[in-house]
GROMACS .gro file of C-alpha atoms in nm:
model
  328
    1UNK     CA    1  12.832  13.343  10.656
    2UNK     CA    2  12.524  13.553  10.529
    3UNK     CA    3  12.235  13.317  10.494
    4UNK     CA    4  12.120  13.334  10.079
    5UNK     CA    5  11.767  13.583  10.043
    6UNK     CA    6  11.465  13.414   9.989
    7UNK     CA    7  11.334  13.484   9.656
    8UNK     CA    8  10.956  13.648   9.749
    9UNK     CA    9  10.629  13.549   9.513
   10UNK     CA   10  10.480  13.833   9.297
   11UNK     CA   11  10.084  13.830   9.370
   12UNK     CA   12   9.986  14.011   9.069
   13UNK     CA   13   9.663  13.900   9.106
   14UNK     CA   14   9.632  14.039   9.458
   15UNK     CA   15   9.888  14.378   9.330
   16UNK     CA   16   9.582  14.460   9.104
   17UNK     CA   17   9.263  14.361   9.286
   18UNK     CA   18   9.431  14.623   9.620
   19UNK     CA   19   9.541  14.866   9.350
   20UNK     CA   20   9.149  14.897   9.174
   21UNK     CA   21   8.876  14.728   9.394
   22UNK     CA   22   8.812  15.062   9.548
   23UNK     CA   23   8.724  15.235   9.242
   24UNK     CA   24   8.482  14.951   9.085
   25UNK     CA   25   8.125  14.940   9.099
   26UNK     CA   26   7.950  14.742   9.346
   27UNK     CA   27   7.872  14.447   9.156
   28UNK     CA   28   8.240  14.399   8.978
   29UNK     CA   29   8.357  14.440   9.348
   30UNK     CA   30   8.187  14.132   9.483
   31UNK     CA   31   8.269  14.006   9.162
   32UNK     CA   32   8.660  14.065   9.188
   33UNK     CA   33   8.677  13.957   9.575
   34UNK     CA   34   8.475  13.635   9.530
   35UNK     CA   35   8.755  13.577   9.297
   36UNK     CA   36   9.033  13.667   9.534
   37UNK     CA   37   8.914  13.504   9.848
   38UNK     CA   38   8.859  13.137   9.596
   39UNK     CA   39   9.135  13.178   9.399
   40UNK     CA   40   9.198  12.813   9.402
   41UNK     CA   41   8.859  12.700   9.319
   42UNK     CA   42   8.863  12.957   9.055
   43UNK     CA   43   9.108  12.795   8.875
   44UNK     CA   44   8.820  12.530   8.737
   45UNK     CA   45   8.550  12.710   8.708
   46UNK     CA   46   8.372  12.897   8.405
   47UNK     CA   47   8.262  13.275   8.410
   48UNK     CA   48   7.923  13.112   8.411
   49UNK     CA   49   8.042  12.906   8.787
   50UNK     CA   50   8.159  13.226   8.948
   51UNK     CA   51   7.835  13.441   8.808
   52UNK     CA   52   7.648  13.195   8.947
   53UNK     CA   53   7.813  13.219   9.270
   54UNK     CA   54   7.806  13.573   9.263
   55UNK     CA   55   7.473  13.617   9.169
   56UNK     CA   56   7.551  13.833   8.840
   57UNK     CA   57   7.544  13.745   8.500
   58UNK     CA   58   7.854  13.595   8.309
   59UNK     CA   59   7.901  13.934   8.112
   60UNK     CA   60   7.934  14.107   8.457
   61UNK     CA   61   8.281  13.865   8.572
   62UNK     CA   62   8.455  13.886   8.231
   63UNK     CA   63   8.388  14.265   8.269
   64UNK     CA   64   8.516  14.235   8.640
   65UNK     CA   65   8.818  14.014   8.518
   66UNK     CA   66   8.891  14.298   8.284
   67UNK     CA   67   8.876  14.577   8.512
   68UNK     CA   68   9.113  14.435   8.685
   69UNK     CA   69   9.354  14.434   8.390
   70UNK     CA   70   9.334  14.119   8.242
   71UNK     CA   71   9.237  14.057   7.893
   72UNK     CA   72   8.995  13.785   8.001
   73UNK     CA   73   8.922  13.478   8.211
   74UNK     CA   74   9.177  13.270   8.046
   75UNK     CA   75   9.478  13.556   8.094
   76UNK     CA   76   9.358  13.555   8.479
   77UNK     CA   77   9.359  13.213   8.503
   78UNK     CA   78   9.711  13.175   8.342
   79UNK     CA   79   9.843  13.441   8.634
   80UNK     CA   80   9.693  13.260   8.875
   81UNK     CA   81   9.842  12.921   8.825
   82UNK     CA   82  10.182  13.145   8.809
   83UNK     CA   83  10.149  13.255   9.156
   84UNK     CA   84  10.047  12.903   9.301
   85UNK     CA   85  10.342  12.773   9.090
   86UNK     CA   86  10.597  12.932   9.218
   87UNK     CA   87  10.644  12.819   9.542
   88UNK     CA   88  10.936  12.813   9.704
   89UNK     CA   89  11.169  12.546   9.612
   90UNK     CA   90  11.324  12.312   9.744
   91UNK     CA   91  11.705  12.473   9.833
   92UNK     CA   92  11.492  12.813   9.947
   93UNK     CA   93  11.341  12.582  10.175
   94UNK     CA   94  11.650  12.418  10.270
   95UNK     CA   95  11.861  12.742  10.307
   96UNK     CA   96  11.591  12.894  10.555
   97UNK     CA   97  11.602  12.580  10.768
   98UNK     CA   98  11.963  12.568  10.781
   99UNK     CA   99  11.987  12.928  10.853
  100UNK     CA  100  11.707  12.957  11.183
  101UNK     CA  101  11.883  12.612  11.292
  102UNK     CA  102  12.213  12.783  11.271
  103UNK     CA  103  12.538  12.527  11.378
  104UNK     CA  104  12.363  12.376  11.658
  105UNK     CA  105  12.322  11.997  11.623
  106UNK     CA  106  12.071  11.963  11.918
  107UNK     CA  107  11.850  12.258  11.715
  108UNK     CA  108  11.827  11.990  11.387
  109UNK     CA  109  11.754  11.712  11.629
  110UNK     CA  110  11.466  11.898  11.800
  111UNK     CA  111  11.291  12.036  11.459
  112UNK     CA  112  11.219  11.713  11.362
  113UNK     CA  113  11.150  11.539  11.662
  114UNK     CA  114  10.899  11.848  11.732
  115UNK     CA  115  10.749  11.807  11.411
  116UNK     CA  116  10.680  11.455  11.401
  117UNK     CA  117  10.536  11.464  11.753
  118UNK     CA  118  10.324  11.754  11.622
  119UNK     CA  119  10.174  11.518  11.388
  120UNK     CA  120  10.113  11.251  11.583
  121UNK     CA  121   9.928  11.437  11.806
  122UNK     CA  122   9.753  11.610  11.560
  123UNK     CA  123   9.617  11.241  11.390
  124UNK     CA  124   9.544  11.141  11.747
  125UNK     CA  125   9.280  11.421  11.752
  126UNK     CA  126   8.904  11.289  11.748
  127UNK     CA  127   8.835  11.470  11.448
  128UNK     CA  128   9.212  11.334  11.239
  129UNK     CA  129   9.075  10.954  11.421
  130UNK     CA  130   8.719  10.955  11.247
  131UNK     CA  131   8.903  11.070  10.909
  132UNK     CA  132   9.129  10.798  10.914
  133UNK     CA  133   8.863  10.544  11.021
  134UNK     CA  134   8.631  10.624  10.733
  135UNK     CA  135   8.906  10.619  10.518
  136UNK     CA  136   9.025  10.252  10.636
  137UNK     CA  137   8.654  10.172  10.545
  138UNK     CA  138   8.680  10.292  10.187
  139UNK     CA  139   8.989  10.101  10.132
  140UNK     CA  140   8.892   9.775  10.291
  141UNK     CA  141   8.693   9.751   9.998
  142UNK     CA  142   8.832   9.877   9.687
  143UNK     CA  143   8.872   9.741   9.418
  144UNK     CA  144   9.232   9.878   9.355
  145UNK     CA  145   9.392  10.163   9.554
  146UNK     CA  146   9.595  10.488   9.373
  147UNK     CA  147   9.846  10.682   9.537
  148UNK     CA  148   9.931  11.022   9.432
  149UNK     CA  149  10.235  11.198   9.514
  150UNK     CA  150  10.452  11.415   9.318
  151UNK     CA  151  10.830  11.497   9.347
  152UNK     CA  152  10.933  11.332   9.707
  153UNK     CA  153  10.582  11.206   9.795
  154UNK     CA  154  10.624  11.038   9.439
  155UNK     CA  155  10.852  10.750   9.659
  156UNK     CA  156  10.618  10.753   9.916
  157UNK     CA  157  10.356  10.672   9.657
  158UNK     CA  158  10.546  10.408   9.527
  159UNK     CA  159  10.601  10.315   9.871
  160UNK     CA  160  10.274  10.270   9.956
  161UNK     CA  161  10.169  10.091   9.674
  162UNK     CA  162  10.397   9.811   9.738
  163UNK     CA  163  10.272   9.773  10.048
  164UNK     CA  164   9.914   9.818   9.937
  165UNK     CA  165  10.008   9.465   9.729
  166UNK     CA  166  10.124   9.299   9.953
  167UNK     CA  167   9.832   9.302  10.170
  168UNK     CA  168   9.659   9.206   9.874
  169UNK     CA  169   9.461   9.466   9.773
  170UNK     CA  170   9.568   9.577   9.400
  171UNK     CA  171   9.756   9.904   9.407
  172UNK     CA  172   9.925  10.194   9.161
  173UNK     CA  173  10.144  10.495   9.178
  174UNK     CA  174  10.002  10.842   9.010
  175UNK     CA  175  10.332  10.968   9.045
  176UNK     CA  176  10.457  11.167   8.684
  177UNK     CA  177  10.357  11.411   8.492
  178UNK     CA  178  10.239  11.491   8.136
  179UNK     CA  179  10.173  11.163   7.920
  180UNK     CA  180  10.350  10.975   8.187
  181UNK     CA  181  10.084  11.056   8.452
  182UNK     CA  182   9.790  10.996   8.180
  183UNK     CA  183   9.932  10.628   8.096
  184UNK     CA  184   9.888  10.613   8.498
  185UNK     CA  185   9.551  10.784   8.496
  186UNK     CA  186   9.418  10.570   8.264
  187UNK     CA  187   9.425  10.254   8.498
  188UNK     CA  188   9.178  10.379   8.728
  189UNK     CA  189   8.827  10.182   8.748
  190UNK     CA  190   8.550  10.223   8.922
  191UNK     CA  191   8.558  10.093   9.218
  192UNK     CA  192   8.910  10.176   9.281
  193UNK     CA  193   8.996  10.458   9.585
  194UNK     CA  194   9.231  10.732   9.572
  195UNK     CA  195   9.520  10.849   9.812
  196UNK     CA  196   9.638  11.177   9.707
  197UNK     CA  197   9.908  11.368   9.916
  198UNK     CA  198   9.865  11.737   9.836
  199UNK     CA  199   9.910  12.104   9.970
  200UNK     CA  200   9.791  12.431   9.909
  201UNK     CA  201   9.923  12.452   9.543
  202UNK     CA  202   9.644  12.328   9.307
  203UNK     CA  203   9.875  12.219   9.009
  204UNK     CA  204   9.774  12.052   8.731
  205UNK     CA  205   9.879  11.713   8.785
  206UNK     CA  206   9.640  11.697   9.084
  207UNK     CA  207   9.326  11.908   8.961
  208UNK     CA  208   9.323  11.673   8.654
  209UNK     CA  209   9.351  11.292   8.810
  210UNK     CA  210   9.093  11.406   9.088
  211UNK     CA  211   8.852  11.506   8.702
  212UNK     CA  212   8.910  11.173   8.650
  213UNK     CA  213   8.837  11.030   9.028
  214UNK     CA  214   8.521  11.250   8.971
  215UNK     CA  215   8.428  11.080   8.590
  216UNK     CA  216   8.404  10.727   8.753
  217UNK     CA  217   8.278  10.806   9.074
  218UNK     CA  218   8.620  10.708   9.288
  219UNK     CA  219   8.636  10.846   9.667
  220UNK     CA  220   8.922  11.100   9.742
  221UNK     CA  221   9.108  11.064  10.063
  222UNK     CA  222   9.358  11.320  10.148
  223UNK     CA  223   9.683  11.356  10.320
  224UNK     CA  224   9.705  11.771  10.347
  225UNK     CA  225   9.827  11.996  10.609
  226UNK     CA  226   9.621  12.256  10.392
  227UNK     CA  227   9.229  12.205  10.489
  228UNK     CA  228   9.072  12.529  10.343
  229UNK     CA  229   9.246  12.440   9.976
  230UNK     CA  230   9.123  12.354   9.662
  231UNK     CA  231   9.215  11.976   9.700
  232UNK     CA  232   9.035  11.970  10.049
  233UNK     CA  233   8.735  12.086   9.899
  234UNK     CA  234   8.706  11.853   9.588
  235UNK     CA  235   8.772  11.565   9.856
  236UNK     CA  236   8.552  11.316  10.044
  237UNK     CA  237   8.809  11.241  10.340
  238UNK     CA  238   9.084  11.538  10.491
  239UNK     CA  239   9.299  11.375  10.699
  240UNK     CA  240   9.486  11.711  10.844
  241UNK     CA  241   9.930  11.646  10.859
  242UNK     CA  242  10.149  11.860  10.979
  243UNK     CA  243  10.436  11.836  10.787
  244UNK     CA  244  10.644  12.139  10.971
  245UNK     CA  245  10.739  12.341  10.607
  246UNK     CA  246  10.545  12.651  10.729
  247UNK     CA  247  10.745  13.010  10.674
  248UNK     CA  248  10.908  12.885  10.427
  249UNK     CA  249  11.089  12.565  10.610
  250UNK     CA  250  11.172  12.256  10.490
  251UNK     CA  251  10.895  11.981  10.524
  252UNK     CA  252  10.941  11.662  10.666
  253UNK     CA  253  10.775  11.327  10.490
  254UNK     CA  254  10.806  11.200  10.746
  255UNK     CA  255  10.492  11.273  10.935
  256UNK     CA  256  10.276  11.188  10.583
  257UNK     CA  257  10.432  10.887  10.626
  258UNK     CA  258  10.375  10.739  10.961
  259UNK     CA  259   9.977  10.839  10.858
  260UNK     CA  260  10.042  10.612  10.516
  261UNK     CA  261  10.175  10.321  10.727
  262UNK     CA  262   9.906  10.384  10.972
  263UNK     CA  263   9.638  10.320  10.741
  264UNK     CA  264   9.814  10.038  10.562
  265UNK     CA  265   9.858   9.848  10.899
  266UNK     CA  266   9.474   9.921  10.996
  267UNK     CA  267   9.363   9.825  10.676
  268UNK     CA  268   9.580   9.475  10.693
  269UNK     CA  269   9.462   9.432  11.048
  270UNK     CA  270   9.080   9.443  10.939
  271UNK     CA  271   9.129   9.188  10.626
  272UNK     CA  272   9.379   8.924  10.835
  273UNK     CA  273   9.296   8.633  10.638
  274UNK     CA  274   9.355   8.822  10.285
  275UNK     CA  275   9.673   8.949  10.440
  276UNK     CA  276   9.828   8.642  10.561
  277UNK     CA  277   9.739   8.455  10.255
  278UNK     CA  278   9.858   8.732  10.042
  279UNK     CA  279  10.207   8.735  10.235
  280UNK     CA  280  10.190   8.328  10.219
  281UNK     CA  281  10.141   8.361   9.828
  282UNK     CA  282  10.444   8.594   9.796
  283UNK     CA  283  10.731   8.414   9.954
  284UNK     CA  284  10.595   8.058   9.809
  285UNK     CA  285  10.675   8.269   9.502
  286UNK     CA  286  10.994   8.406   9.618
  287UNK     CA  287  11.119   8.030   9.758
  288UNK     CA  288  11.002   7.897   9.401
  289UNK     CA  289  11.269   8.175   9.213
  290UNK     CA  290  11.540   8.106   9.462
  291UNK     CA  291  11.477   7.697   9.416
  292UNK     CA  292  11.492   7.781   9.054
  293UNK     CA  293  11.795   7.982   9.108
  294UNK     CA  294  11.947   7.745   9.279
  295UNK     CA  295  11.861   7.459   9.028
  296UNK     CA  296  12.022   7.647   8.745
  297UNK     CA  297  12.318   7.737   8.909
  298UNK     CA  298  12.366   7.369   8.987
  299UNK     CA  299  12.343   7.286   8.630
  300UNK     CA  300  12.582   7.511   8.529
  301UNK     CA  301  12.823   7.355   8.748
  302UNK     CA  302  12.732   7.025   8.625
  303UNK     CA  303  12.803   7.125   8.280
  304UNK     CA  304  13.156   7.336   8.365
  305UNK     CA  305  13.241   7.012   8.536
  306UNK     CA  306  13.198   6.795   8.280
  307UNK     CA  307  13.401   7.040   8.054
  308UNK     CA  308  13.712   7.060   8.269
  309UNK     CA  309  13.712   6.658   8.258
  310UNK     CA  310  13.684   6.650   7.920
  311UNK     CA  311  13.948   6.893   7.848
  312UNK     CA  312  14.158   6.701   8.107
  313UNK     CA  313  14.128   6.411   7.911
  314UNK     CA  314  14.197   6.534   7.584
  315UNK     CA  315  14.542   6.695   7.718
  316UNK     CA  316  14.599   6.358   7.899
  317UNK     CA  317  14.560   6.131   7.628
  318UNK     CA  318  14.832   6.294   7.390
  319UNK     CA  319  15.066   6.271   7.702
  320UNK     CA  320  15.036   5.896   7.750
  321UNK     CA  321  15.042   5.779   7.453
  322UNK     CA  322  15.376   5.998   7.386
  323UNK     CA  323  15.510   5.810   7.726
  324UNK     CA  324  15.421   5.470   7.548
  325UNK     CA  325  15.579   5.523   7.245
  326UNK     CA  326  15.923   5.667   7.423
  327UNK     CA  327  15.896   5.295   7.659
  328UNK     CA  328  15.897   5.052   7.376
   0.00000   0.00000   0.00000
């Protein structure tokens, strides 16, 4: 059976700049290909960021961002986040898996066996080992640690978190989106450290908790297999995962995974005593719900008991004294 098409990305953005940079002048060129070699970073910034970093004034990029056929900064800005929006979902990704993989069983077996081993020897690196070190640092001390992950990293956040508890170090999930992700949002302190799982797509659920990481000065370590993006440049920490999704193939959590555990279990190694008296706290917890469990259960026993007699009695009794009355 035909394997279902791919549905391809429109760069409009890139359409236009190939279609006109030829024909602008000099300064709206550097202008227009500052733009398309950041396009990320360009999301956040002002026509007064990119003059600066062009070395025009801001009259020069809005001219630039109209030459190009936009109306202005804002209509730009709205095709942009269009084109990193659009990535390829989830069955696209599925189908071209499936399809290079074709009906062989071994083939499945080996793609993600070859892509977890990828990543582990990609966080065995030196550089991937002094990433994760400094991060285990930050977190040994934070006040409270966030994890962000949307749509399947979501559970690993969640994941995480738990665990982040029960080591005893204070944890949440920035897992949801519109006023759902702000009621999250607004738990983070100063003080606090923040996980954030992440790839090339700068959406808005990311570029606005890491404005608030920035606001009250909270370190940003993350989990990307996409170092040059605009994530990897707001953060502190890039610890570099393979995840094996390029060309349009399926990803495996996997590998994010084993680094999430890995820091977890470093970070619970370092702080043994909180650990162990965390874990102590939590199952003299546990044993105190099952005792009360236990304790209520017995009483309702007790009390169905007592009811059976009763009603025993009272359909006794009549008997009896019926018996007596027949005797004499």
């Amino acid at each position: 059976m035909a394997a279902t098409p791919v549905k391809k990305r429109i760069d409009v953005f890139g359409e236009r700049y190939r279609a006109r940079i030829s024909s602008l002048s000099p300064g709206l060129q550097a202008v227009a290909s500052y733009i398309y070699n950041h396009r990320e970073s360009v999301l956040e910034a002002t026509a007064m960021d990119i003059a600066t970093a062009t070395e025009v004034s801001d009259a020069t990029v809005v001219r630039a961002v109209q030459a190009l056929g936009f109306a202005g900064l804002r209509d730009m800005k709205k095709t942009l986040e269009a084109w990193f929006g659009t990535a390829v979902n989830s069955e696209e990704k599925m189908i071209t898996t499936v399809s290079e993989l074709a009906s062989d069983i071994n083939s499945g077996i080996d793609f993600v066996l070859d892509g977890h081993k990828r990543a582990c020897d990609t966080l065995a690196q030196p550089a991937n080992r002094q990433a994760i070190s400094e991060a285990i640092a930050l977190l040994i001390n934070a006040r409270q640690v966030a994890v962000f992950g949307l749509n399947a990293s979501g559970i690993l956040a969640d994941y995480s978190a738990r665990l982040f508890t029960r080591i005893g170090i204070p944890a949440v999930s920035l897992n949801r989106s519109g006023i759902a992700l702000a009621e999250q949002l607004i738990n983070l302190q100063r003080g606090d450290v923040l996980i954030m799982m992440a790839q090339k797509s700068a959406h808005r659920e990311g570029r606005t908790a890491i404005q608030e990481a920035k606001r009250l000065s909270i370190p940003l370590i993350l989990l990307t297999n996409a170092s040059d993006s605009f994530f990897a440049k707001q953060a502190d920490i890039v610890i570099t995962i393979p995840r094996g999704g390029e060309n349009g193939r399926m990803p495996l959590h996997g590998t994010v995974l084993v680094c999430l555990e890995m820091l977890i279990l470093s970070v619970a190694s370092a702080t043994a005593s909180r650990t162990m008296k965390t874990m102590k706290r939590i199952q003299d917890l546990n044993q105190s719900l099952k005792s009360a469990n236990k304790i209520r259960k017995l009483k309702d026993g007790g009390t169905y008991t007592i009811s059976m007699k009763k009603r025993e009695m009272n359909n006794t009794a009549p008997r009896l004294l019926s018996l007596s009355v027949r005797r004499f």
